[in-house]
PDB file of C-alpha atoms in Angstrom:
ATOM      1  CA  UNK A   1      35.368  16.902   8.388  1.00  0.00           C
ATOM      2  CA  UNK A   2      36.188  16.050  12.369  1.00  0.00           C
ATOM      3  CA  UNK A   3      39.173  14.462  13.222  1.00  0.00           C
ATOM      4  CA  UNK A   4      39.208  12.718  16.386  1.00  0.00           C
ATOM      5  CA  UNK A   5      43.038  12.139  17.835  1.00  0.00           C
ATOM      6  CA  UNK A   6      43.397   8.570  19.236  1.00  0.00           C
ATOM      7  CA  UNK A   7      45.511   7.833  22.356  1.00  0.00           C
ATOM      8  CA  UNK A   8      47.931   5.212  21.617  1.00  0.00           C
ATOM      9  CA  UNK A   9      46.090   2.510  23.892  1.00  0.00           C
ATOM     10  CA  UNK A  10      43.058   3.249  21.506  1.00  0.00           C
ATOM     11  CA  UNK A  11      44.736   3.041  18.704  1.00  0.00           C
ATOM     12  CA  UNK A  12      46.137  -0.354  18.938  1.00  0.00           C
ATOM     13  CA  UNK A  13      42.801  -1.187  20.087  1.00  0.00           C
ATOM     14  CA  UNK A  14      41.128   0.180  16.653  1.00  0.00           C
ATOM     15  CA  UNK A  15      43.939  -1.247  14.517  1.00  0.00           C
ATOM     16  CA  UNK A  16      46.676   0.032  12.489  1.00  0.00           C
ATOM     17  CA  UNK A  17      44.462  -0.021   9.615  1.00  0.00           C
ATOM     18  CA  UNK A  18      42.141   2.432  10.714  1.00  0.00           C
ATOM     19  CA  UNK A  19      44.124   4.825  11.948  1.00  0.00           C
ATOM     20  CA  UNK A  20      45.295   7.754   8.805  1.00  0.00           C
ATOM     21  CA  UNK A  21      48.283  10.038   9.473  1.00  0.00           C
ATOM     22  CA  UNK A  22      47.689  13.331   8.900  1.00  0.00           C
ATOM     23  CA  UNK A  23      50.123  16.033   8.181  1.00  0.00           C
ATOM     24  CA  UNK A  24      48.152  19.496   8.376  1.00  0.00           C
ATOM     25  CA  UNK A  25      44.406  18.707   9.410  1.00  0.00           C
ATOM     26  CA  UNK A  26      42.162  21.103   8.184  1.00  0.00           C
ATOM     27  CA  UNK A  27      40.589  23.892  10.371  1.00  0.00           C
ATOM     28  CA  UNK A  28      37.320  23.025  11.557  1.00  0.00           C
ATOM     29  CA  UNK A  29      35.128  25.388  13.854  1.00  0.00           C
ATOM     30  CA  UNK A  30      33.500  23.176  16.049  1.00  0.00           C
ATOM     31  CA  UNK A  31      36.828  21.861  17.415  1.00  0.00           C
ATOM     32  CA  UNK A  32      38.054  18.060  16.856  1.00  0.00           C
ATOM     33  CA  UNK A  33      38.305  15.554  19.665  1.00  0.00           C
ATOM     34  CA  UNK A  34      40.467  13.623  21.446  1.00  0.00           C
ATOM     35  CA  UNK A  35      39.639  10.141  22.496  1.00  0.00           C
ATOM     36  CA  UNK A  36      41.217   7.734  25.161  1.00  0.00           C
ATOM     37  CA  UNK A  37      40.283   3.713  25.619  1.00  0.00           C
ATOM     38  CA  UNK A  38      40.277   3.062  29.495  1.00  0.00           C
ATOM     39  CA  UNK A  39      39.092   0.429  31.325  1.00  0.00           C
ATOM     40  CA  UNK A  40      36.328  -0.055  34.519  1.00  0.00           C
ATOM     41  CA  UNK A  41      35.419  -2.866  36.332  1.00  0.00           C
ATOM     42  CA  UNK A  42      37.582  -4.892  33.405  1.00  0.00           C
ATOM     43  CA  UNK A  43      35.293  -3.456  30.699  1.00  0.00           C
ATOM     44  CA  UNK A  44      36.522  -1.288  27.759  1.00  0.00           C
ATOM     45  CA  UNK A  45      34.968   2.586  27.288  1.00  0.00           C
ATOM     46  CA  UNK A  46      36.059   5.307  25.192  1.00  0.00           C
ATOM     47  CA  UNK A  47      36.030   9.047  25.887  1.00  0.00           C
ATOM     48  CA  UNK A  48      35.968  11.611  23.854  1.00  0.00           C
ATOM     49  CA  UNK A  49      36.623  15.667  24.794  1.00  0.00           C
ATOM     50  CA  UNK A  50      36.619  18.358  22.367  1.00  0.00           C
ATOM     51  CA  UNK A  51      39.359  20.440  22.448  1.00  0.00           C
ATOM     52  CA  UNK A  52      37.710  23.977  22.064  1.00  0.00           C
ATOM     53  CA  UNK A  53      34.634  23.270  24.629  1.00  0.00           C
ATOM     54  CA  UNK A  54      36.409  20.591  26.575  1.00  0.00           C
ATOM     55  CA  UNK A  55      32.518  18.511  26.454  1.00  0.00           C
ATOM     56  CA  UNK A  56      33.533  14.833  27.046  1.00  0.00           C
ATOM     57  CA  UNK A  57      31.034  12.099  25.772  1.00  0.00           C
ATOM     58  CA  UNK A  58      32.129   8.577  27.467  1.00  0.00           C
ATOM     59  CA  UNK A  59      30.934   5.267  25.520  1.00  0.00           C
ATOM     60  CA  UNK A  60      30.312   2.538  28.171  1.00  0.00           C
ATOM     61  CA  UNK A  61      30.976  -1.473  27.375  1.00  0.00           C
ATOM     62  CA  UNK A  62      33.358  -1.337  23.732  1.00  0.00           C
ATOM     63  CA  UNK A  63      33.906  -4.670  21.955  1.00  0.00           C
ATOM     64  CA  UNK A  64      35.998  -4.933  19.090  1.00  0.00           C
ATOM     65  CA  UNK A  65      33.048  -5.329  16.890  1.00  0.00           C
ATOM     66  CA  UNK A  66      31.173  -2.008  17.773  1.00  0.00           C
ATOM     67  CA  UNK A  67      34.192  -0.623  16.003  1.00  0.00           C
ATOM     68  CA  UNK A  68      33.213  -1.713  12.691  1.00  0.00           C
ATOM     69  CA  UNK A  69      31.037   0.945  12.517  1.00  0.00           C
ATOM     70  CA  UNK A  70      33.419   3.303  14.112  1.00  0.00           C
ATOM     71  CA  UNK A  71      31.094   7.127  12.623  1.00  0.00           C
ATOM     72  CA  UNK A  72      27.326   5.999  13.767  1.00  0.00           C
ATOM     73  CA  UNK A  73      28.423   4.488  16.837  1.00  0.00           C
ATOM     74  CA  UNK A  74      30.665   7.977  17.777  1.00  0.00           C
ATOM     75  CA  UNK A  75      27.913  10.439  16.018  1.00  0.00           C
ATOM     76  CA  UNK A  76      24.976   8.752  17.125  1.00  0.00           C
ATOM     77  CA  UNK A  77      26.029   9.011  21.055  1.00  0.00           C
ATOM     78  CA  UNK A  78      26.899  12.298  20.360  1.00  0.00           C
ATOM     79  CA  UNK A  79      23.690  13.363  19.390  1.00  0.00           C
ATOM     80  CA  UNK A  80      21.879  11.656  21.543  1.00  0.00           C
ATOM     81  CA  UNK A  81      23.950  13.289  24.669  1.00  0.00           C
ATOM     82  CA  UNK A  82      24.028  16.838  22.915  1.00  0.00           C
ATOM     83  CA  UNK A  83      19.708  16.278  22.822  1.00  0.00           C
ATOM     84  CA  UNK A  84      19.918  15.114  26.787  1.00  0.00           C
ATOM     85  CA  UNK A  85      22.042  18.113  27.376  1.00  0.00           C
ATOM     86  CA  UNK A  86      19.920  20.235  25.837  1.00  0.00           C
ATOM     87  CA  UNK A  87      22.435  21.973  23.342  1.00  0.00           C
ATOM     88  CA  UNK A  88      20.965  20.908  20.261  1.00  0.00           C
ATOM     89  CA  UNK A  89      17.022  19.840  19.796  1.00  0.00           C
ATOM     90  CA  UNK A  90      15.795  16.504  17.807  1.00  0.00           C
ATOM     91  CA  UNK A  91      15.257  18.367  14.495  1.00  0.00           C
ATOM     92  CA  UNK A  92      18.806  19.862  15.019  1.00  0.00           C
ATOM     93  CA  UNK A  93      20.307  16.398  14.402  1.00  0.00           C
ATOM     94  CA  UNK A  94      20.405  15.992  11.076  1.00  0.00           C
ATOM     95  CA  UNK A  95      22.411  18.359  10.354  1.00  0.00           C
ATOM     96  CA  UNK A  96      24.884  17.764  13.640  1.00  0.00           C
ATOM     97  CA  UNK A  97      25.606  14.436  11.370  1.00  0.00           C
ATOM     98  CA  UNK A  98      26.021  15.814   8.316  1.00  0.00           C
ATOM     99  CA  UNK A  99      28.570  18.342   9.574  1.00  0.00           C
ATOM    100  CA  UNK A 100      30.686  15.743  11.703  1.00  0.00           C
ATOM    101  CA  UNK A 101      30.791  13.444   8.565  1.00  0.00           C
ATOM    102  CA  UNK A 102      33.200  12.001   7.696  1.00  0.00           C
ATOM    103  CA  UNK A 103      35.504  11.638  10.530  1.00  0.00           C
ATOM    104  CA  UNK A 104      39.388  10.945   9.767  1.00  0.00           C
ATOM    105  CA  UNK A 105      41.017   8.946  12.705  1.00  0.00           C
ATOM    106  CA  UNK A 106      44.497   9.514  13.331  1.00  0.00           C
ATOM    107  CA  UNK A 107      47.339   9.106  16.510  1.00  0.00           C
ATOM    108  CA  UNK A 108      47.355  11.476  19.106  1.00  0.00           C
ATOM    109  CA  UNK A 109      48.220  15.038  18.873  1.00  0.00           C
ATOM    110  CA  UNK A 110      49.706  15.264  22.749  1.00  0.00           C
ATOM    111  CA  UNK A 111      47.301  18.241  23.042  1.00  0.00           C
ATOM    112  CA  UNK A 112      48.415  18.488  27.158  1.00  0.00           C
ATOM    113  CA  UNK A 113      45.413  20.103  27.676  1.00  0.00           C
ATOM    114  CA  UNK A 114      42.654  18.095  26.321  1.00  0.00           C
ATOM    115  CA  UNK A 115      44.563  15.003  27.538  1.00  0.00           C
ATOM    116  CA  UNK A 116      44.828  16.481  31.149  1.00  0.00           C
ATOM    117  CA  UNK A 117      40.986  17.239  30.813  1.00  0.00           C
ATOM    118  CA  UNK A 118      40.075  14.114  29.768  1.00  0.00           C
ATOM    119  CA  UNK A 119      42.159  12.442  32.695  1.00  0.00           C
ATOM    120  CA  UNK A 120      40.373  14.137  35.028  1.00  0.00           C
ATOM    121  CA  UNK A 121      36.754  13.313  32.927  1.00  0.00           C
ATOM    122  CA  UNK A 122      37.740   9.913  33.831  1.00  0.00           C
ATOM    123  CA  UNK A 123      38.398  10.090  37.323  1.00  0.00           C
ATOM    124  CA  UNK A 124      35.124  12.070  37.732  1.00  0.00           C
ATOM    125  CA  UNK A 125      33.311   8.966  35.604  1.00  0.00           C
ATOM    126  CA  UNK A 126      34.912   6.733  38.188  1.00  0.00           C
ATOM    127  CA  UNK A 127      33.753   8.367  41.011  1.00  0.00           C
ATOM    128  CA  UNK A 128      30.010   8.592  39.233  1.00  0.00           C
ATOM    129  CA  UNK A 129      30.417   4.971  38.394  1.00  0.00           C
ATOM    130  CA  UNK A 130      30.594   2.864  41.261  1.00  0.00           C
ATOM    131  CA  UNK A 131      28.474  -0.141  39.908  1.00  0.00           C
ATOM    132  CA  UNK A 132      27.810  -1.965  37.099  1.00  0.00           C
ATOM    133  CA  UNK A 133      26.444  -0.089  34.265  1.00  0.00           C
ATOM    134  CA  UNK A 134      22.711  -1.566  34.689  1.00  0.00           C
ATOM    135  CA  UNK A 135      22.928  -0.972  38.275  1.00  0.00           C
ATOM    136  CA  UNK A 136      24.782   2.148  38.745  1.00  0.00           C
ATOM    137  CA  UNK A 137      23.308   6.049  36.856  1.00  0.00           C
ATOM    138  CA  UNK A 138      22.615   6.180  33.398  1.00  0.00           C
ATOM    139  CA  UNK A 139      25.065   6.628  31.481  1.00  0.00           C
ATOM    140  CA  UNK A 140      23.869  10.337  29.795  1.00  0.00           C
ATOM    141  CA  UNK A 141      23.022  11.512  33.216  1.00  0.00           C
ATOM    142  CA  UNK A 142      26.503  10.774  34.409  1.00  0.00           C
ATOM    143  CA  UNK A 143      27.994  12.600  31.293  1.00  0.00           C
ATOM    144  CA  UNK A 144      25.638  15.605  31.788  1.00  0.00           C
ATOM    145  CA  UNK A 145      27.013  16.006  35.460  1.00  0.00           C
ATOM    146  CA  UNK A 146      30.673  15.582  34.040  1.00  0.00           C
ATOM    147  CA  UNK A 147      30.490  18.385  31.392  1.00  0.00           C
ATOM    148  CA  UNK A 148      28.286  20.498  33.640  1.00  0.00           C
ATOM    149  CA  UNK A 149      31.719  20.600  36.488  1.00  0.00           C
ATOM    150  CA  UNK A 150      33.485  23.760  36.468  1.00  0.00           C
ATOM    151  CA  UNK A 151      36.630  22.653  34.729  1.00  0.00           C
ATOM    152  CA  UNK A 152      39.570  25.774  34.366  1.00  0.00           C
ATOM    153  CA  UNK A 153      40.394  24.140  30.487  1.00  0.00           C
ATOM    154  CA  UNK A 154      37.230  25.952  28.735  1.00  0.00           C
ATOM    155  CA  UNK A 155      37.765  28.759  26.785  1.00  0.00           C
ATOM    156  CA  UNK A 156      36.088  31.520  29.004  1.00  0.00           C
ATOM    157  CA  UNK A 157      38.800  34.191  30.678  1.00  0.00           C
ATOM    158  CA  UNK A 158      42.304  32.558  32.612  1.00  0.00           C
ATOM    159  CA  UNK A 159      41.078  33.519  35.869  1.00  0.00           C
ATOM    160  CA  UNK A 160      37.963  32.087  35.448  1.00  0.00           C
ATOM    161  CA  UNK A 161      36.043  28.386  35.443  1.00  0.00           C
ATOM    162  CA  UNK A 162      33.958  27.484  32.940  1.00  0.00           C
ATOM    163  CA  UNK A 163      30.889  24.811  32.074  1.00  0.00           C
ATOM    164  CA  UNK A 164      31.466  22.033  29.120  1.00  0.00           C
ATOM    165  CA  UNK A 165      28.349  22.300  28.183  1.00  0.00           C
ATOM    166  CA  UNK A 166      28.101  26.499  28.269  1.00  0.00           C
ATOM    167  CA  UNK A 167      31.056  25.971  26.061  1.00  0.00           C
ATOM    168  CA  UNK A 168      29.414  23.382  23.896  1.00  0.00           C
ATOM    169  CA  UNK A 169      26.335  25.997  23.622  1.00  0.00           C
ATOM    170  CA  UNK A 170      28.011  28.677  22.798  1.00  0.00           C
ATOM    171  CA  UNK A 171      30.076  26.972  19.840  1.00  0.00           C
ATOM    172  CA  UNK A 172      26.832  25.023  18.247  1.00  0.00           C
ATOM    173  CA  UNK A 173      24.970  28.799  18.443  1.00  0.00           C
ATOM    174  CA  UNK A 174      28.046  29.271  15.441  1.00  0.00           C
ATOM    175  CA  UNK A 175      27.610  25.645  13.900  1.00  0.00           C
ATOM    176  CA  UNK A 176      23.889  26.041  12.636  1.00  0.00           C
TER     177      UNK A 176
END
């Protein structure tokens, strides 16, 4: 089971009915995430960071309705950015999805760390982003140079950097 922590803005965004409070999550080894609704040239995206590998996955152009379908739209993306990345291959997938399932929403956990992380993911995703969506990189390309910055948040030694996506590798070598 993943739990994904929802910032407050997301959360009224998703609903109160969604959203489950939970008093002792239980321990899972590929980290849970924390996820933030912000908004770009007055559209709606969600990002997402995992708070042992610090890999952020951004979903571009949100409506209320993609929301209905809250896991596949979350899990698919996933995927399909972990296969970009390289982390996972395509017969890997299946079983990505079966070990994410289900996810639990809940409110946020004030983790400082993953939400200082994921601050920054967004200003980088700003910076990357400077025109429309069809116009501008695609969107996997601009989350592949995100998670492959040097960011100090990983789990690697204090004094050093480390990669999203090393981190991501090195935790999915343990998932399978």
């Amino acid at each position: 089971m993943t739990t994904i922590y929802c910032s407050h803005k997301l959360k009224d965004f998703i609903g109160p009915k969604n959203i489950k409070v939970i008093d002792s999550p239980e321990e899972n080894p590929w980290g849970d995430w924390n996820a933030h609704l912000f908004f770009l040239n007055r559209r709606k995206n969600l990002i997402f960071v995992n708070n042992k590998s610090y890999y952020c996955l951004i979903i571009q152009d949100i409506k209320k309705a993609d929301l209905k379908d809250f896991e596949s739209l979350f899990v698919n993306r996933l995927i399909e950015q972990l296969q970009f990345d390289k982390i996972i291959k395509p017969d890997d997938a299946l079983v990505v999805f079966q070990k994410l399932l289900p996810l639990t929403l809940t409110k946020t956990n004030n983790d400082k760390k993953a939400i200082g992380t994921m601050n920054e993911y967004v200003y980088i995703f700003k910076l990357h982003d400077t025109h429309p969506p069809s116009q501008g990189k695609p969107l996997k390309l601009i989350n592949h140079h995100i998670n492959n910055t040097p960011m100090s948040a990983g789990k690697q030694e204090k004094e050093r950097y480390a990669y999203p996506i090393e981190d991501m590798k090195e935790l999915m070598k343990d998932f399978r």
